[in-house]
């Protein structure tokens, strides 16, 4: 049967190659003059292979996108913006905005003669995906892709979380990639006004299950002395396992950008997945003059007066806001390759894209030192850097891998609740939590010099989120309207924490806990479900008087270390309770079986409080297939017969004619 299966695949490969050749080769001429960053990511190699992103749709979740911008037209002048997928989730009363228009003007508000601050970003972001202009030689890597504008407002309080949840669900099943060039500037969103952020992951899970790929900016706080958001693994969007978190490269040296060096502003962390150029990027700039409004002190409306610069081009767009859509554009090329040329019935999704990026990313700046940037080779042979992720994206290598990939195995997930039988420290005597646990599951444990003393919840309360659930309607994706998020769907469980007795000596430096996973943990219904690791998510519930002084390090069963949270003593002061889930990509490809260790260190003498069942980890597992998936029953005869007929026809055409 295996030989017949191979014959079927060969036949299908011949069919698809013959069919797609004319289609791909018949597209517009490959650009010959373009911005330097496109060379750095090897985009021309993908273009020469016939890929432009045609047939792929990228959603721009941002402040505004100028849908009528000429750079979003094709070579015949037809718009590549899909109007029915456009959406505006910021429709304030009285504004007169169209719900389906992602390119509004705030008619009732102006600052210095320029309309609503913030309506410039999305247009430049969209150009980093798919700009196409032969006059100014402005191109995105996927200059043939379609676009959808999804407008959100990131400044309108807790409502923005509901808007975001709906934005992430918009176009589910139609939009292939959603680009998100924004994020929290600070770490640990712990206040009540931000509790709704915890539910965004649910809407992302629904869309991801349907095949949407999410790219997120890592953030621009690396060189901000007082920001505590330098580590993107402390950010509500950057720490989630279903996203691709993107870092930025680009250092200006002698008038040119070195895109194989990390940008000075780009955040780092164990959740970074991939990097791309993010400084000095040539892209589209807001250009329309359709409001009929004249800027203060001006007599006419200049083209692009609302943009970053005058005119239609921004010649120096920067930030992880630029790097992220460049990654989205390159992934659009890979999606096109999978959908049009891959002969194995493979479907593009987040997991497959991540595996292909691990396999093809270019390793750069490998001699860099410092634990926030230096490369580590894990036990599976995969190199990872907290600044670069798996490396600089390589468009040519990615689409080549996409053409012939067999897809990914089914994902298996193991959630392990850590049994904390001991807590060890160089500063205090070991003790067991098991001996002092209260019947109150929400009780907290203060850490003193040599003993652990349980305390009940007190009257002085700080409200925090430890557990939550969300009803999303139907479990199957049939109609995106089933998944509209409303405030009434939230069911938050709160606990109160006594902060009145913060006395005594603190746990100081190098406490650690362990969990051991055996082969039995991976046996379900007598089936061994062990696979190699993808991401690992680690949830920690902890109180600290100086959260910014903590460093959390996870050591895998095979001995690889990954810093889940970096200390930042110069950052803004934060104290309180966190129930945070960190994600690390550093163990990709490793075997999960064995003893895992989490250590918590502090650079200051401070109080740390632990909770009953403070730690839990989720192991996501899977791998690239090394052979095609089994075909659907009943497909054998059709493929064999059709393949045989095709081969006969090909042979007859190549035989010499005889008079």
CSV table of C-alpha atoms in Angstrom, one decimal, residues 344-655:
chain,number,residue,atom,x,y,z
A,344,UNK,CA,0.1,16.7,0.1
A,345,UNK,CA,-3.1,18.3,1.1
A,346,UNK,CA,-1.4,20.4,3.8
A,347,UNK,CA,-3.3,23.2,5.5
A,348,UNK,CA,-1.5,26.3,6.7
A,349,UNK,CA,-1.9,27.2,10.3
A,350,UNK,CA,0.0,28.6,13.3
A,351,UNK,CA,1.7,25.4,14.3
A,352,UNK,CA,2.9,24.5,10.9
A,353,UNK,CA,4.2,28.0,10.3
A,354,UNK,CA,6.1,27.9,13.6
A,355,UNK,CA,7.7,24.6,12.7
A,356,UNK,CA,8.7,25.9,9.3
A,357,UNK,CA,10.2,29.1,10.8
A,358,UNK,CA,12.2,27.1,13.3
A,359,UNK,CA,13.6,25.1,10.4
A,360,UNK,CA,14.4,28.0,8.1
A,361,UNK,CA,15.2,31.1,10.1
A,362,UNK,CA,18.6,32.6,9.6
A,363,UNK,CA,20.9,32.6,12.7
A,364,UNK,CA,22.4,36.1,13.1
A,365,UNK,CA,24.7,37.8,15.6
A,366,UNK,CA,25.7,34.5,17.0
A,367,UNK,CA,28.6,35.9,19.0
A,368,UNK,CA,26.5,38.2,21.0
A,369,UNK,CA,26.8,37.9,24.8
A,370,UNK,CA,24.4,38.7,27.6
A,371,UNK,CA,21.6,36.5,28.8
A,372,UNK,CA,18.9,38.6,27.1
A,373,UNK,CA,20.5,38.1,23.7
A,374,UNK,CA,22.9,35.2,23.5
A,375,UNK,CA,22.1,32.1,21.6
A,376,UNK,CA,21.5,28.7,23.3
A,377,UNK,CA,21.5,25.4,21.6
A,378,UNK,CA,19.0,23.1,23.3
A,379,UNK,CA,19.2,19.3,23.6
A,380,UNK,CA,17.3,18.9,20.3
A,381,UNK,CA,19.9,21.0,18.4
A,382,UNK,CA,17.7,24.0,18.0
A,383,UNK,CA,19.3,27.4,18.5
A,384,UNK,CA,17.2,30.1,20.3
A,385,UNK,CA,17.9,33.7,21.4
A,386,UNK,CA,15.6,35.7,23.7
A,387,UNK,CA,16.2,38.7,21.4
A,388,UNK,CA,16.0,37.1,18.0
A,389,UNK,CA,13.8,34.0,18.7
A,390,UNK,CA,14.8,31.4,16.2
A,391,UNK,CA,16.5,34.0,14.0
A,392,UNK,CA,15.9,36.4,11.1
A,393,UNK,CA,13.0,35.4,8.8
A,394,UNK,CA,14.2,34.1,5.4
A,395,UNK,CA,11.4,34.3,2.8
A,396,UNK,CA,13.2,32.2,0.2
A,397,UNK,CA,13.9,29.4,2.6
A,398,UNK,CA,10.5,29.5,4.1
A,399,UNK,CA,8.5,29.2,0.9
A,400,UNK,CA,10.8,26.4,-0.3
A,401,UNK,CA,10.1,24.5,2.9
A,402,UNK,CA,6.4,25.3,2.5
A,403,UNK,CA,6.2,23.8,-1.0
A,404,UNK,CA,7.2,20.3,0.2
A,405,UNK,CA,6.2,20.1,3.8
A,406,UNK,CA,4.2,17.1,4.9
A,407,UNK,CA,2.5,19.1,7.6
A,408,UNK,CA,2.5,18.6,11.4
A,409,UNK,CA,1.4,15.8,13.6
A,410,UNK,CA,-1.6,16.1,15.8
A,411,UNK,CA,-0.8,18.2,18.8
A,412,UNK,CA,-0.8,16.6,22.3
A,413,UNK,CA,-1.0,18.7,25.4
A,414,UNK,CA,-0.1,17.8,29.0
A,415,UNK,CA,-0.9,20.0,31.9
A,416,UNK,CA,1.1,19.2,35.0
A,417,UNK,CA,0.2,20.6,38.4
A,418,UNK,CA,3.4,20.8,40.3
A,419,UNK,CA,3.3,18.9,43.6
A,420,UNK,CA,5.4,21.2,45.8
A,421,UNK,CA,6.7,18.8,48.4
A,422,UNK,CA,9.6,21.1,49.3
A,423,UNK,CA,11.0,24.6,48.8
A,424,UNK,CA,14.7,24.9,49.0
A,425,UNK,CA,16.8,28.0,49.4
A,426,UNK,CA,20.3,29.0,50.2
A,427,UNK,CA,19.0,31.6,52.7
A,428,UNK,CA,16.5,29.6,54.7
A,429,UNK,CA,16.0,26.1,56.1
A,430,UNK,CA,14.0,23.8,53.8
A,431,UNK,CA,10.4,23.1,54.8
A,432,UNK,CA,7.4,21.3,53.3
A,433,UNK,CA,4.3,23.1,52.3
A,434,UNK,CA,2.4,19.8,52.6
A,435,UNK,CA,2.7,19.9,56.4
A,436,UNK,CA,1.2,23.3,56.8
A,437,UNK,CA,-1.5,23.5,54.2
A,438,UNK,CA,-4.8,25.0,55.3
A,439,UNK,CA,-8.2,23.7,54.4
A,440,UNK,CA,-8.8,27.0,52.7
A,441,UNK,CA,-7.7,26.5,49.1
A,442,UNK,CA,-7.2,30.3,48.7
A,443,UNK,CA,-4.9,30.6,51.8
A,444,UNK,CA,-1.6,32.2,51.3
A,445,UNK,CA,1.8,31.4,52.7
A,446,UNK,CA,4.1,34.0,54.0
A,447,UNK,CA,7.8,33.1,53.7
A,448,UNK,CA,9.7,33.9,56.8
A,449,UNK,CA,13.3,33.3,57.9
A,450,UNK,CA,13.1,29.7,58.8
A,451,UNK,CA,9.4,28.7,58.9
A,452,UNK,CA,6.3,28.7,56.8
A,453,UNK,CA,3.2,30.1,58.5
A,454,UNK,CA,-0.3,29.9,56.8
A,455,UNK,CA,-2.5,32.9,57.1
A,456,UNK,CA,-6.2,33.2,56.2
A,457,UNK,CA,-7.6,35.9,53.9
A,458,UNK,CA,-7.9,39.2,55.8
A,459,UNK,CA,-10.1,42.2,55.7
A,460,UNK,CA,-7.8,44.4,53.8
A,461,UNK,CA,-8.4,43.1,50.3
A,462,UNK,CA,-6.7,43.4,47.0
A,463,UNK,CA,-8.8,41.9,44.2
A,464,UNK,CA,-7.1,39.8,41.7
A,465,UNK,CA,-7.9,37.2,39.1
A,466,UNK,CA,-6.8,33.6,39.8
A,467,UNK,CA,-9.4,31.7,37.9
A,468,UNK,CA,-11.9,32.6,35.2
A,469,UNK,CA,-14.2,31.0,32.6
A,470,UNK,CA,-15.9,32.4,29.5
A,471,UNK,CA,-18.8,31.1,27.5
A,472,UNK,CA,-18.1,31.5,23.8
A,473,UNK,CA,-21.3,30.0,22.4
A,474,UNK,CA,-21.1,27.2,19.9
A,475,UNK,CA,-17.9,25.1,20.0
A,476,UNK,CA,-17.9,24.7,16.2
A,477,UNK,CA,-17.1,27.6,14.0
A,478,UNK,CA,-20.0,28.1,11.7
A,479,UNK,CA,-20.9,31.8,12.0
A,480,UNK,CA,-18.6,34.4,13.5
A,481,UNK,CA,-21.6,36.1,15.0
A,482,UNK,CA,-21.8,33.3,17.5
A,483,UNK,CA,-18.7,34.5,19.0
A,484,UNK,CA,-19.4,38.2,19.6
A,485,UNK,CA,-18.0,39.1,23.0
A,486,UNK,CA,-20.2,41.1,25.4
A,487,UNK,CA,-19.4,42.1,28.9
A,488,UNK,CA,-22.2,39.9,30.2
A,489,UNK,CA,-20.4,36.8,29.2
A,490,UNK,CA,-17.6,37.3,31.7
A,491,UNK,CA,-17.6,35.2,34.9
A,492,UNK,CA,-14.7,36.2,37.1
A,493,UNK,CA,-13.8,34.4,40.3
A,494,UNK,CA,-12.0,36.7,42.7
A,495,UNK,CA,-10.0,36.0,45.9
A,496,UNK,CA,-9.0,38.4,48.5
A,497,UNK,CA,-5.5,38.6,49.8
A,498,UNK,CA,-4.5,40.0,53.2
A,499,UNK,CA,-1.8,42.6,52.8
A,500,UNK,CA,-1.8,43.9,56.4
A,501,UNK,CA,0.8,41.7,58.0
A,502,UNK,CA,3.8,42.0,55.6
A,503,UNK,CA,6.4,41.5,58.4
A,504,UNK,CA,9.3,39.2,59.1
A,505,UNK,CA,12.4,38.3,57.0
A,506,UNK,CA,11.9,37.5,53.4
A,507,UNK,CA,12.8,34.6,51.2
A,508,UNK,CA,16.0,36.0,49.6
A,509,UNK,CA,17.6,34.5,46.4
A,510,UNK,CA,17.5,31.1,44.9
A,511,UNK,CA,14.4,29.4,45.9
A,512,UNK,CA,13.4,26.5,43.6
A,513,UNK,CA,10.6,23.9,43.1
A,514,UNK,CA,10.6,20.8,40.9
A,515,UNK,CA,8.2,18.6,39.1
A,516,UNK,CA,9.1,15.2,37.6
A,517,UNK,CA,7.2,13.8,34.6
A,518,UNK,CA,7.5,10.1,34.0
A,519,UNK,CA,6.6,8.0,31.0
A,520,UNK,CA,3.3,7.1,32.7
A,521,UNK,CA,2.2,10.8,32.5
A,522,UNK,CA,2.1,10.5,28.8
A,523,UNK,CA,0.0,7.3,28.6
A,524,UNK,CA,-3.7,7.9,27.8
A,525,UNK,CA,-6.0,4.9,27.2
A,526,UNK,CA,-2.9,2.7,27.0
A,527,UNK,CA,-1.5,4.8,24.1
A,528,UNK,CA,1.9,6.6,24.4
A,529,UNK,CA,1.2,10.2,23.5
A,530,UNK,CA,4.8,11.5,24.1
A,531,UNK,CA,5.9,13.8,21.3
A,532,UNK,CA,8.7,16.4,21.2
A,533,UNK,CA,8.1,19.8,22.7
A,534,UNK,CA,6.8,22.9,21.0
A,535,UNK,CA,6.0,25.7,23.5
A,536,UNK,CA,6.0,25.3,27.2
A,537,UNK,CA,3.7,27.5,29.3
A,538,UNK,CA,4.4,28.0,33.0
A,539,UNK,CA,1.8,29.6,35.3
A,540,UNK,CA,3.0,31.1,38.6
A,541,UNK,CA,0.8,32.6,41.3
A,542,UNK,CA,3.1,34.7,43.5
A,543,UNK,CA,3.1,37.9,45.5
A,544,UNK,CA,6.1,40.1,45.8
A,545,UNK,CA,6.8,43.6,47.1
A,546,UNK,CA,9.1,44.2,44.1
A,547,UNK,CA,7.9,42.3,41.1
A,548,UNK,CA,10.5,44.0,38.9
A,549,UNK,CA,13.3,42.4,41.0
A,550,UNK,CA,12.3,38.8,40.3
A,551,UNK,CA,14.0,36.5,37.9
A,552,UNK,CA,12.2,33.2,37.1
A,553,UNK,CA,14.2,30.4,35.4
A,554,UNK,CA,12.8,27.2,34.1
A,555,UNK,CA,15.2,24.2,33.5
A,556,UNK,CA,14.0,21.5,31.2
A,557,UNK,CA,14.2,17.7,31.8
A,558,UNK,CA,17.2,17.7,29.4
A,559,UNK,CA,19.0,20.5,31.2
A,560,UNK,CA,18.3,23.5,29.0
A,561,UNK,CA,17.7,26.8,30.9
A,562,UNK,CA,15.2,29.4,29.9
A,563,UNK,CA,14.7,32.7,31.7
A,564,UNK,CA,10.9,33.2,31.9
A,565,UNK,CA,11.1,36.6,33.5
A,566,UNK,CA,14.0,39.0,33.7
A,567,UNK,CA,14.6,41.2,36.6
A,568,UNK,CA,14.5,45.0,35.9
A,569,UNK,CA,15.4,46.9,39.0
A,570,UNK,CA,15.6,50.2,37.1
A,571,UNK,CA,12.0,49.8,35.8
A,572,UNK,CA,8.8,51.3,37.2
A,573,UNK,CA,8.1,49.9,40.7
A,574,UNK,CA,5.4,47.2,40.8
A,575,UNK,CA,4.2,45.2,43.7
A,576,UNK,CA,1.3,42.9,44.2
A,577,UNK,CA,-0.1,39.5,43.3
A,578,UNK,CA,0.3,38.0,39.8
A,579,UNK,CA,-1.2,34.8,38.5
A,580,UNK,CA,0.8,34.9,35.2
A,581,UNK,CA,1.4,32.4,32.4
A,582,UNK,CA,4.8,32.7,30.8
A,583,UNK,CA,5.6,31.1,27.5
A,584,UNK,CA,9.0,29.8,26.4
A,585,UNK,CA,10.1,28.6,23.0
A,586,UNK,CA,13.6,27.6,24.1
A,587,UNK,CA,12.9,23.9,24.5
A,588,UNK,CA,11.5,23.4,21.0
A,589,UNK,CA,12.1,19.8,19.9
A,590,UNK,CA,13.2,18.4,23.3
A,591,UNK,CA,11.9,15.4,25.1
A,592,UNK,CA,9.6,16.5,28.0
A,593,UNK,CA,10.0,13.4,30.1
A,594,UNK,CA,12.1,13.9,33.3
A,595,UNK,CA,12.5,16.4,36.1
A,596,UNK,CA,11.8,20.1,35.5
A,597,UNK,CA,13.0,22.8,37.9
A,598,UNK,CA,11.7,26.4,38.4
A,599,UNK,CA,13.9,28.8,40.4
A,600,UNK,CA,12.8,32.2,41.7
A,601,UNK,CA,15.5,34.7,42.4
A,602,UNK,CA,15.4,38.3,43.6
A,603,UNK,CA,18.0,41.0,43.3
A,604,UNK,CA,16.6,42.6,46.4
A,605,UNK,CA,15.7,41.6,49.9
A,606,UNK,CA,11.9,41.4,49.7
A,607,UNK,CA,8.9,39.5,50.8
A,608,UNK,CA,7.6,36.8,48.5
A,609,UNK,CA,4.3,35.0,49.2
A,610,UNK,CA,3.4,31.6,47.8
A,611,UNK,CA,0.0,30.1,47.3
A,612,UNK,CA,-1.5,26.6,47.5
A,613,UNK,CA,-0.8,25.0,44.1
A,614,UNK,CA,1.1,28.1,43.0
A,615,UNK,CA,2.7,26.4,40.0
A,616,UNK,CA,1.4,24.6,36.9
A,617,UNK,CA,2.8,24.0,33.5
A,618,UNK,CA,1.4,23.1,30.1
A,619,UNK,CA,3.5,21.2,27.6
A,620,UNK,CA,2.5,21.6,23.9
A,621,UNK,CA,3.9,18.8,21.8
A,622,UNK,CA,4.1,17.9,18.2
A,623,UNK,CA,6.5,17.8,15.2
A,624,UNK,CA,6.8,18.1,11.5
A,625,UNK,CA,5.6,14.9,9.7
A,626,UNK,CA,8.3,12.9,8.0
A,627,UNK,CA,5.9,11.5,5.5
A,628,UNK,CA,2.5,12.5,4.1
A,629,UNK,CA,-0.6,11.9,6.3
A,630,UNK,CA,-2.8,8.9,5.4
A,631,UNK,CA,-5.3,9.7,2.6
A,632,UNK,CA,-9.0,9.7,3.2
A,633,UNK,CA,-10.6,6.3,2.6
A,634,UNK,CA,-11.9,5.8,-1.0
A,635,UNK,CA,-9.3,8.2,-2.6
A,636,UNK,CA,-7.0,5.4,-3.7
A,637,UNK,CA,-8.7,4.3,-6.9
A,638,UNK,CA,-9.3,7.9,-8.1
A,639,UNK,CA,-5.7,8.9,-7.7
A,640,UNK,CA,-4.2,5.7,-9.1
A,641,UNK,CA,-6.5,5.8,-12.2
A,642,UNK,CA,-6.1,9.5,-12.9
A,643,UNK,CA,-2.4,9.4,-12.2
A,644,UNK,CA,-1.9,6.5,-14.5
A,645,UNK,CA,-3.9,8.2,-17.3
A,646,UNK,CA,-1.9,11.4,-16.9
A,647,UNK,CA,1.4,9.6,-17.0
A,648,UNK,CA,0.3,7.8,-20.2
A,649,UNK,CA,-0.7,11.1,-21.8
A,650,UNK,CA,2.6,12.7,-20.8
A,651,UNK,CA,4.6,9.8,-22.3
A,652,UNK,CA,2.6,9.9,-25.6
A,653,UNK,CA,3.4,13.6,-26.0
A,654,UNK,CA,7.1,13.0,-25.6
A,655,UNK,CA,7.4,10.0,-27.9
